[in-house]
Structures are given as C-alpha cells and as structure tokens.
PDB file of C-alpha atoms and ligand atoms in Angstrom:
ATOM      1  CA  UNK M  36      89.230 111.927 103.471  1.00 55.00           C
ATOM      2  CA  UNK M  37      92.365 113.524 104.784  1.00 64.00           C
ATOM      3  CA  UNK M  38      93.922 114.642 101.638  1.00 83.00           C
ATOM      4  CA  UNK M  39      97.302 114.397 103.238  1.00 94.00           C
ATOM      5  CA  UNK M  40      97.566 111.204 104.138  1.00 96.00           C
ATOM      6  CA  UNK M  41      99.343 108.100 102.935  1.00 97.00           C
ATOM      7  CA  UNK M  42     100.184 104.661 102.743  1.00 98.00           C
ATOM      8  CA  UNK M  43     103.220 103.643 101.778  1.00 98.00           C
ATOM      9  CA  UNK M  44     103.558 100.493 100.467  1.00 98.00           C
ATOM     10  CA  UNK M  45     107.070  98.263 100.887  1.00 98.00           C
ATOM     11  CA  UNK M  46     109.004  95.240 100.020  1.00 97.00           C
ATOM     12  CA  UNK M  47     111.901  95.915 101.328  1.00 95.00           C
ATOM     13  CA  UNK M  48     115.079  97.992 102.907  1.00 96.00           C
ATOM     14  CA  UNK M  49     112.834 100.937 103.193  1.00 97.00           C
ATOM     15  CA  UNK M  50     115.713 103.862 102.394  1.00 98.00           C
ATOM     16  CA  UNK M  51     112.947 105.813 100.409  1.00 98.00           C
ATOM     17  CA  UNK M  52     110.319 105.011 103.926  1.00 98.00           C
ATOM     18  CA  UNK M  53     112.873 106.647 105.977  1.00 98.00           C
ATOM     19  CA  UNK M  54     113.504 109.511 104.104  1.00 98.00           C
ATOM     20  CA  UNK M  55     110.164 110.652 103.960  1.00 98.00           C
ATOM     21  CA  UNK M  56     109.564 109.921 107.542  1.00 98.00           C
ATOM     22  CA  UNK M  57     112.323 112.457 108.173  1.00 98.00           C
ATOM     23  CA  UNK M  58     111.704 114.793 105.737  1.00 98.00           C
ATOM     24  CA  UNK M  59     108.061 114.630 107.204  1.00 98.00           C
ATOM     25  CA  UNK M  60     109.473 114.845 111.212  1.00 97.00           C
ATOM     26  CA  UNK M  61     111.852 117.892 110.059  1.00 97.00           C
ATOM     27  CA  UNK M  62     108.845 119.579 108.613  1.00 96.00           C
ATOM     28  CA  UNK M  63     109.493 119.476 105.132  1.00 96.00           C
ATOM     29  CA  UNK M  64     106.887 117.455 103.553  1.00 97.00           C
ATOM     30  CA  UNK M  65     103.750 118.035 104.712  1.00 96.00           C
ATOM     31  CA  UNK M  66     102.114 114.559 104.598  1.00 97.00           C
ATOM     32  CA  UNK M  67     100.947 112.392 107.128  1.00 97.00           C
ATOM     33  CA  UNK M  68     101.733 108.666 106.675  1.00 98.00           C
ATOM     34  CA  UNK M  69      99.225 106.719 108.393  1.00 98.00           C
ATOM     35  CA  UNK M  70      99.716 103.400 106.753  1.00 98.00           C
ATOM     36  CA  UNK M  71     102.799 101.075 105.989  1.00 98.00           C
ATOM     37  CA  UNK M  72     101.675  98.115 104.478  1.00 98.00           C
ATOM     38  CA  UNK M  73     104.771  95.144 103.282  1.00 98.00           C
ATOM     39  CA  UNK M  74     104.122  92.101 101.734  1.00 98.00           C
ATOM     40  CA  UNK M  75     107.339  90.786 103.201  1.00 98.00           C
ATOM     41  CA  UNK M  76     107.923  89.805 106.781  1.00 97.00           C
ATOM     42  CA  UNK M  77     110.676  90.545 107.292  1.00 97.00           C
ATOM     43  CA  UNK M  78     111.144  93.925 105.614  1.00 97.00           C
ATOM     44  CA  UNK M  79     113.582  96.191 107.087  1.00 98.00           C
ATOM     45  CA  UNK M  80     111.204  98.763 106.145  1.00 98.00           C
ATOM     46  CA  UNK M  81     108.844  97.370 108.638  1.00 98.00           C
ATOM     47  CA  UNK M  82     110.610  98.232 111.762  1.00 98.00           C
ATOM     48  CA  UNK M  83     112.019 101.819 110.624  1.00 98.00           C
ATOM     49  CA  UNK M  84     107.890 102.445 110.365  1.00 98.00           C
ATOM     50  CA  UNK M  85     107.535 101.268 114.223  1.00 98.00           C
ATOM     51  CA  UNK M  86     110.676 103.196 115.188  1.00 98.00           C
ATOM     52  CA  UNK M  87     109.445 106.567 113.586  1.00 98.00           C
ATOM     53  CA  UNK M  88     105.717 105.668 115.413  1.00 98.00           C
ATOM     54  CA  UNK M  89     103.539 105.565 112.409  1.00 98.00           C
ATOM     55  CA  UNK M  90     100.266 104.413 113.515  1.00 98.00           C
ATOM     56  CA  UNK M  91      99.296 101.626 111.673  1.00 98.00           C
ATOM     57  CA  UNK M  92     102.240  99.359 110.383  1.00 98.00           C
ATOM     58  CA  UNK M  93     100.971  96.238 109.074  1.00 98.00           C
ATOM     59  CA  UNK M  94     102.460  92.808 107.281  1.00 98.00           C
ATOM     60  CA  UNK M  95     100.070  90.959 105.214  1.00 98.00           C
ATOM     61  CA  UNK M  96     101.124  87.185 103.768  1.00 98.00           C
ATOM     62  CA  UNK M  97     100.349  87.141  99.903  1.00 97.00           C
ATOM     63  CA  UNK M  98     100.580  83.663 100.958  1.00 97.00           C
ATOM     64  CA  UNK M  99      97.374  83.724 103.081  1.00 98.00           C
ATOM     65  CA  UNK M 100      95.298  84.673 100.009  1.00 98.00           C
ATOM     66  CA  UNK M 101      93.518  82.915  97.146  1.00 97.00           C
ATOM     67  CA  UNK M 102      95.224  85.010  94.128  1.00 95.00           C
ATOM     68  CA  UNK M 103      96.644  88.717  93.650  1.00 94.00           C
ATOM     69  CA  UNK M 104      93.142  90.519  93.821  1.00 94.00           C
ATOM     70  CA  UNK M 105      92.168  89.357  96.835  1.00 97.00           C
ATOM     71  CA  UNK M 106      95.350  90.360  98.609  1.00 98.00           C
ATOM     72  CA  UNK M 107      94.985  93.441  96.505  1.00 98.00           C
ATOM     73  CA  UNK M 108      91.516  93.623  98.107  1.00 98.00           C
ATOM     74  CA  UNK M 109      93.071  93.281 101.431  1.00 98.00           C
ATOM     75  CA  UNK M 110      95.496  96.102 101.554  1.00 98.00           C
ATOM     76  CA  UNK M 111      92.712  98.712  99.511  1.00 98.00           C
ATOM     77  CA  UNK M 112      90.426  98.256 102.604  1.00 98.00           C
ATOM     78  CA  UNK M 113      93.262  99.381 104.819  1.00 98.00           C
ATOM     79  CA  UNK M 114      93.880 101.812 102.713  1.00 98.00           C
ATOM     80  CA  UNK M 115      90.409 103.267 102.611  1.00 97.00           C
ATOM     81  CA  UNK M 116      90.038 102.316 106.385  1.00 97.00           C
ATOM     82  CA  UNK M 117      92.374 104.377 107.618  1.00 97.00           C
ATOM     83  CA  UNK M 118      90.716 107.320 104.903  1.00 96.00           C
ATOM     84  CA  UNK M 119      94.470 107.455 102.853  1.00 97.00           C
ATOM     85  CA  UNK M 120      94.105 110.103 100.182  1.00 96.00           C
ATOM     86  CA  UNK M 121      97.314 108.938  98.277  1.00 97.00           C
ATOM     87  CA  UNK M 122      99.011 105.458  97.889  1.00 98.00           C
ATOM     88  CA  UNK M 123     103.024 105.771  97.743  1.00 98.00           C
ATOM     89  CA  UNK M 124     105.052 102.621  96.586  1.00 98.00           C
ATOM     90  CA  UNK M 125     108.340 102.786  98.025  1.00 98.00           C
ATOM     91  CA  UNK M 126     110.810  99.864  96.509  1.00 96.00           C
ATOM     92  CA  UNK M 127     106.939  97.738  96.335  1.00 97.00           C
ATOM     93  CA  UNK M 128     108.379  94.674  94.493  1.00 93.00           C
ATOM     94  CA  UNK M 129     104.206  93.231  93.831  1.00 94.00           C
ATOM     95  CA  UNK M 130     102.664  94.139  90.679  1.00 93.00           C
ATOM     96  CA  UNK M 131      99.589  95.459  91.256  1.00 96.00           C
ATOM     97  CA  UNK M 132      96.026  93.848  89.989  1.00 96.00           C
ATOM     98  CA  UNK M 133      93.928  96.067  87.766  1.00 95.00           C
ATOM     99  CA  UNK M 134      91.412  96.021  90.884  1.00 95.00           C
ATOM    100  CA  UNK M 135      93.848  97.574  92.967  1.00 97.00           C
ATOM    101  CA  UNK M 136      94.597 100.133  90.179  1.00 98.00           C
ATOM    102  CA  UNK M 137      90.981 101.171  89.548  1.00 97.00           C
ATOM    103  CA  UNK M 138      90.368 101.098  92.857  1.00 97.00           C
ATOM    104  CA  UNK M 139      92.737 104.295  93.153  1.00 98.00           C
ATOM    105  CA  UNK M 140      92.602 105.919  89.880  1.00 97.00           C
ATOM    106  CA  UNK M 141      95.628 108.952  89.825  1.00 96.00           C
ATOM    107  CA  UNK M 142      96.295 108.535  93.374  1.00 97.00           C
ATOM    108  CA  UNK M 143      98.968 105.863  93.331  1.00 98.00           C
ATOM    109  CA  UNK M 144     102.909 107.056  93.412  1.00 98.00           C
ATOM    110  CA  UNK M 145     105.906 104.693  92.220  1.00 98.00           C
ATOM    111  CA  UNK M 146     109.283 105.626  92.293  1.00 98.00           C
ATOM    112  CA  UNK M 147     111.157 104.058  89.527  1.00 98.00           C
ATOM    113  CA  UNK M 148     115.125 103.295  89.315  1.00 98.00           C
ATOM    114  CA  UNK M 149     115.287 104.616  85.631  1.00 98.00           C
ATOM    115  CA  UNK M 150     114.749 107.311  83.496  1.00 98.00           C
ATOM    116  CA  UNK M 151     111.041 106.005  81.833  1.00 98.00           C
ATOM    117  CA  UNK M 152     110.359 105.000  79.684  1.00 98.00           C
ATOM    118  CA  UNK M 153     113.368 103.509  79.471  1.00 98.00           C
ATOM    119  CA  UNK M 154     114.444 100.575  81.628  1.00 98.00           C
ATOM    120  CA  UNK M 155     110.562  99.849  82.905  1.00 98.00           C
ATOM    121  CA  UNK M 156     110.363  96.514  84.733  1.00 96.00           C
ATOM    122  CA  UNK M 157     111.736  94.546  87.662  1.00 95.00           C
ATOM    123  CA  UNK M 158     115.834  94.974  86.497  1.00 97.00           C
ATOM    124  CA  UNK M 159     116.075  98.595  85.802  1.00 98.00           C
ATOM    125  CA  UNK M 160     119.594  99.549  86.663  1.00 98.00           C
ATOM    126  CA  UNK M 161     120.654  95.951  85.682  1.00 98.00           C
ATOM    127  CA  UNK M 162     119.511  96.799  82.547  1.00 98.00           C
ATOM    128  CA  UNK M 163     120.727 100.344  81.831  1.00 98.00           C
ATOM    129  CA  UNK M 164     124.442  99.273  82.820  1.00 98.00           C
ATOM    130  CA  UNK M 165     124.586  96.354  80.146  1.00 98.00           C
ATOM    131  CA  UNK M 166     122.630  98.505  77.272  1.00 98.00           C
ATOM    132  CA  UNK M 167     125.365 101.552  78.144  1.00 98.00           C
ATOM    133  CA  UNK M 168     123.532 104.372  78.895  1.00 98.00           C
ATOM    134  CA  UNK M 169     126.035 107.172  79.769  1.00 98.00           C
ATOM    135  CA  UNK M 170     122.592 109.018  81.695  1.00 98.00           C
ATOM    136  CA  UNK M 171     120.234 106.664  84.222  1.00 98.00           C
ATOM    137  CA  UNK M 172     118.473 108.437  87.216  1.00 98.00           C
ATOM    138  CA  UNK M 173     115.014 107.638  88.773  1.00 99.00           C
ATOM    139  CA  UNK M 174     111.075 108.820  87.968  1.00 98.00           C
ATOM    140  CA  UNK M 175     108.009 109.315  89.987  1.00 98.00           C
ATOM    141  CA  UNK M 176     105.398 108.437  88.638  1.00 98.00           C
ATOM    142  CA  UNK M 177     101.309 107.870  88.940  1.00 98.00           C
ATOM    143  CA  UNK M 178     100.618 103.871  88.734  1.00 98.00           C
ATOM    144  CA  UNK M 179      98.307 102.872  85.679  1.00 97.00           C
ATOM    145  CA  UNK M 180      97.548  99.454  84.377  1.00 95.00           C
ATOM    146  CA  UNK M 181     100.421  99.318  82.261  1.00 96.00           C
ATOM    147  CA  UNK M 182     103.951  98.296  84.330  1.00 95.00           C
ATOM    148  CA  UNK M 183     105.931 101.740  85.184  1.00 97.00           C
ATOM    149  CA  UNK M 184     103.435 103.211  82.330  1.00 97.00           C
ATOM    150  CA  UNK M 185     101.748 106.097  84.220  1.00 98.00           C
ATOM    151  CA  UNK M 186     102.132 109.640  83.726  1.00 98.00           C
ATOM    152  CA  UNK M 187     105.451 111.190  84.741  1.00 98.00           C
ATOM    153  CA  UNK M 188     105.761 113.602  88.321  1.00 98.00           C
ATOM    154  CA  UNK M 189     109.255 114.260  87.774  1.00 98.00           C
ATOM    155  CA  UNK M 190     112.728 112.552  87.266  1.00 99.00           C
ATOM    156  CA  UNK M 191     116.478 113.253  88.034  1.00 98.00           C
ATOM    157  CA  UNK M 192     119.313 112.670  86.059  1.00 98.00           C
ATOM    158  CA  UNK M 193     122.574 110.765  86.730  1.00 98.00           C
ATOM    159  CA  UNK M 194     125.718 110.173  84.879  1.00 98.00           C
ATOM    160  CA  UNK M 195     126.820 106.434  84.598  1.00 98.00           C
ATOM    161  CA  UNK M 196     130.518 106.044  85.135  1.00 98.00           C
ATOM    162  CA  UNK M 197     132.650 103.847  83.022  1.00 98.00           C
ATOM    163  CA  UNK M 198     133.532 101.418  85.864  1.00 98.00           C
ATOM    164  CA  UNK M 199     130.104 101.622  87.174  1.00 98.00           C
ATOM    165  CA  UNK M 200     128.102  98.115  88.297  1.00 98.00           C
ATOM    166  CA  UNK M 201     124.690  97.473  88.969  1.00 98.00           C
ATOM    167  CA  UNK M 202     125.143  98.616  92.569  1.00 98.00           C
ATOM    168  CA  UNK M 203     127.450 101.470  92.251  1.00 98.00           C
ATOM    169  CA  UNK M 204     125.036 102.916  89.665  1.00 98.00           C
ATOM    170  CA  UNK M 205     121.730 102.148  92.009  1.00 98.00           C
ATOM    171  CA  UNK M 206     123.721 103.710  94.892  1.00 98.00           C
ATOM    172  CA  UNK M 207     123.967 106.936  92.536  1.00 98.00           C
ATOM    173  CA  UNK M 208     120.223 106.575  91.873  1.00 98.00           C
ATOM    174  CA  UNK M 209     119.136 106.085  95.410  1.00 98.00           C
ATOM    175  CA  UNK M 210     120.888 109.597  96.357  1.00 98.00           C
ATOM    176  CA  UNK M 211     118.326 111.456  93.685  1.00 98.00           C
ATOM    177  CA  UNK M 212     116.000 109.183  94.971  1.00 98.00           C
ATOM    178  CA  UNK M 213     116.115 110.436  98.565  1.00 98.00           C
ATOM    179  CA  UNK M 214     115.705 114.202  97.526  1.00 98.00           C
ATOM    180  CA  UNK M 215     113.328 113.431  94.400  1.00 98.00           C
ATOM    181  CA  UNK M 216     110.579 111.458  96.704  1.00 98.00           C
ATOM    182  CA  UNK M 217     110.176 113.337  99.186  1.00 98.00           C
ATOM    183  CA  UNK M 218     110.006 116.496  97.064  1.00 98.00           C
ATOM    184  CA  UNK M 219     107.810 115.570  94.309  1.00 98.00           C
ATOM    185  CA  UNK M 220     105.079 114.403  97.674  1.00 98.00           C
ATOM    186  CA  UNK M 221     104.908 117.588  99.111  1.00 97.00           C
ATOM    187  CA  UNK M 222     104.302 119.480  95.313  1.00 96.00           C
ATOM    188  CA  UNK M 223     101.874 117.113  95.198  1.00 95.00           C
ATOM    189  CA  UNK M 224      99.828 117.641  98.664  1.00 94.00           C
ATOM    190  CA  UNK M 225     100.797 121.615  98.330  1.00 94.00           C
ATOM    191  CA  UNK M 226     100.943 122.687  94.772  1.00 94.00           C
ATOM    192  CA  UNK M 227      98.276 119.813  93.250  1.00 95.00           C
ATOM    193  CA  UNK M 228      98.856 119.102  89.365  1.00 96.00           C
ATOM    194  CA  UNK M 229      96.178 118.628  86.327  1.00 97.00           C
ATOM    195  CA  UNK M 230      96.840 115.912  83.697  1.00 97.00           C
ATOM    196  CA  UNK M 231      96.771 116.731  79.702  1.00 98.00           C
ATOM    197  CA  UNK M 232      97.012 113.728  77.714  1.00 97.00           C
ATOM    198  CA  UNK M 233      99.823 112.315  79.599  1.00 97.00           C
ATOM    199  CA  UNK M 234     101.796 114.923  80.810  1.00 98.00           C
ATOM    200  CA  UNK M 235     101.194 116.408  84.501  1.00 98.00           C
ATOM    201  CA  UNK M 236     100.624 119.693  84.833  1.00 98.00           C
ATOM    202  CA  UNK M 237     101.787 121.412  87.942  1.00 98.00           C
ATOM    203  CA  UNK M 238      99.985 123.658  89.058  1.00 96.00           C
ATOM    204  CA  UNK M 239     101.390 127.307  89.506  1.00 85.00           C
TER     205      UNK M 239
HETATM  206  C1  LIG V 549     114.360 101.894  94.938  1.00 68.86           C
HETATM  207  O1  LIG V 549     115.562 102.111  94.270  1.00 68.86           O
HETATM  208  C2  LIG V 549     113.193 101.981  93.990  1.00 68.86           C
HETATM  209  O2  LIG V 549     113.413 102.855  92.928  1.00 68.86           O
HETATM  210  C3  LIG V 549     113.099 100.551  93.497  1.00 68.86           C
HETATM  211  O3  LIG V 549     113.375  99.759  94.616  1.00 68.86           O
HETATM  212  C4  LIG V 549     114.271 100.459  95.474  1.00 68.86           C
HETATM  213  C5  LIG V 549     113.713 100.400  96.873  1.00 68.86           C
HETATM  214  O4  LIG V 549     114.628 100.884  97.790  1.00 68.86           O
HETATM  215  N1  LIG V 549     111.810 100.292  92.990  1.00 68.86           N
HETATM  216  C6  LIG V 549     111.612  99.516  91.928  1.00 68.86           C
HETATM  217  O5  LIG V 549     112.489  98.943  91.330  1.00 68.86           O
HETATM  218  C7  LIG V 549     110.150  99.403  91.513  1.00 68.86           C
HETATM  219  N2  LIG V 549     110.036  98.809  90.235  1.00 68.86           N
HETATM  220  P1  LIG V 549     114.211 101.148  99.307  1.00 68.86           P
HETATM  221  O6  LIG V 549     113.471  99.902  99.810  1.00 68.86           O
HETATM  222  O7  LIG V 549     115.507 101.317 100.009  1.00 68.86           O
HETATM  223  O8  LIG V 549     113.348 102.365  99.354  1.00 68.86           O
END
C-alpha cells in the first residue's frame, strides 16, 4: 500500500480537486492522487482530473447498479486496485453505505461546509444563514457511519455578514476551504494523528 496515495471522490465543480492538484504540483502536499472517481457524468471535476493527468479518472453510473452497496462495492475495488491508502471526498454529494464505511475504517476524509456539529447534512450553509449564526466555516473530518459524524481533523472559522446569502456565505467558506484541505492532507500523510475517544490527536 502506498500510504500516500488517494482517491478523491466527486460530484461536482471540483474547486476543492483542483486545489489539491496544485497544491500537490507546487510541492506542497505531499500526496499522490491516483484515483478520481464521480458519480456524475458530467462533473466539472472530471475533466480538471484529465487536465492535471491523474492516472486513473473514472465515471461510474449509480444508475448501472442494483442498490447503493453494490455501487459502493464498485468504487472500493478501485480503490483498493489502484492500492489507495486514503479516501478524500471532495463536494461527494452520495451518502455512503455502511459497506463502504467498514470497508475503510479511519481512512475516509470529508470536507464539510459548516462548523460540526452544527449544520451536518446535505443544506449546510442554507441552513446556518436562516438559523443566524454570526460564525460558519468548514471541517475535515474522518467519515463514520453516522452523516458528517466522524472525528474532527480541523476546522476554520468565518464571520457571516449581515447581508450575507447562501452563496455569498459558501463563497466565504470555499476560500478556508481551499487552504484548510489541502493542509489538513499533508499533516495527515506527514505528521500522522492517534484518536482518543473522539478527538484526533496530532501527532508532534
Ligand atoms: C464544498 O463546499 C464542500 O464543503 C461541500 O460541497 C462543496 C464542493 O465544492 N460538501 C458537502 O456539502 C458535503 N456534505 P467543490 O466541488 O467545488 O469542491
């Protein structure tokens, strides 16, 4: 196993993708990301993987399988294939099947558009502007069975303005997104972490 490699998995525009693709090509953040997998076809996070020459860049059709666990099934042999040490979900839109999750048990990464717990689910910034929260920002996370429940990696803060809407605020979030991902992977491939209950450990 290559204990810097990854497969990211998308649903969509792929900002989060790129960043790490160029954080990775400056020499920044020392993974290797071997794998894109998207369950949409027409992704644009699809074709900034091709451009950036990641080896394997693949669509699957949830359509083309019997239920979630067997498309679930699908995308864990890529995974183990192509000998991935971590799974990253970048903007992933599928919940994942407790198959998939057991499959890969502390080595799958979310990044989340709130500050969890707060805000879990498919709505988060939605959410956070109509219950008035004057602080949102993002988490990454490890993936457990229990939706944007896993132990925390680390966050970042942001204020939320008075006139701010849903898309003003995620724009906000994306920013500390962009740093925050790419970040938290390289701690995690250079420094390592232990887990204590629920709280992550880095180590020093
Ligand atoms: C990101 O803001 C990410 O936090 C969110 O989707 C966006 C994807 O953007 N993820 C979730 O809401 C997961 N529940 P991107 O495709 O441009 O990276």
């Amino acid at each position: 196993m290559n204990s810097k490699a990854i497969a990211v998995m998308v649903s969509g525009r792929g900002t989060n993708l790129k960043v790490i693709l160029e954080s990775v090509a400056a020499g920044h953040c020392p993974v290797d990301v071997q794998l894109v997998i998207s369950d949409k076809a027409d992704a644009a996070a699809l074709e900034i993987a091709r451009q950036a020459g990641v080896p394997h860049v693949v669509y699957l059709n949830p359509k083309d399988y019997q239920d979630r666990a067997q498309f679930d099934a699908a995308c864990a042999d890529l995974i183990d294939q192509h000998s991935c040490q971590w799974i990253v979900l970048a903007g992933y839109m599928r919940i994942l099947s407790s198959f998939f999750v057991r499959h890969f048990p502390k080595r799958i990464i979310n990044i989340h558009p709130s500050l969890l717990p707060s805000f879990a689910g498919a709505k988060a910034v939605e959410d956070a502007v109509t219950y008035g929260v004057k602080l949102s920002g993002c988490t990454v996370h490890l993936v457990d069975e229990v939706l944007d429940g896993g132990s925390i990696l680390a966050q970042s803060v942001v204020p939320v303005l008075d006139d701010d809407t849903r898309d003003s605020l995620h724009a906000r979030i994306q920013k500390e997104e962009h740093k925050l991902y790419p970040a938290t992977l390289k701690r995690m491939v250079e420094q390592g972490f232990s887990i204590e209950g629920r709280r992550i450990i880095w180590a020093s």
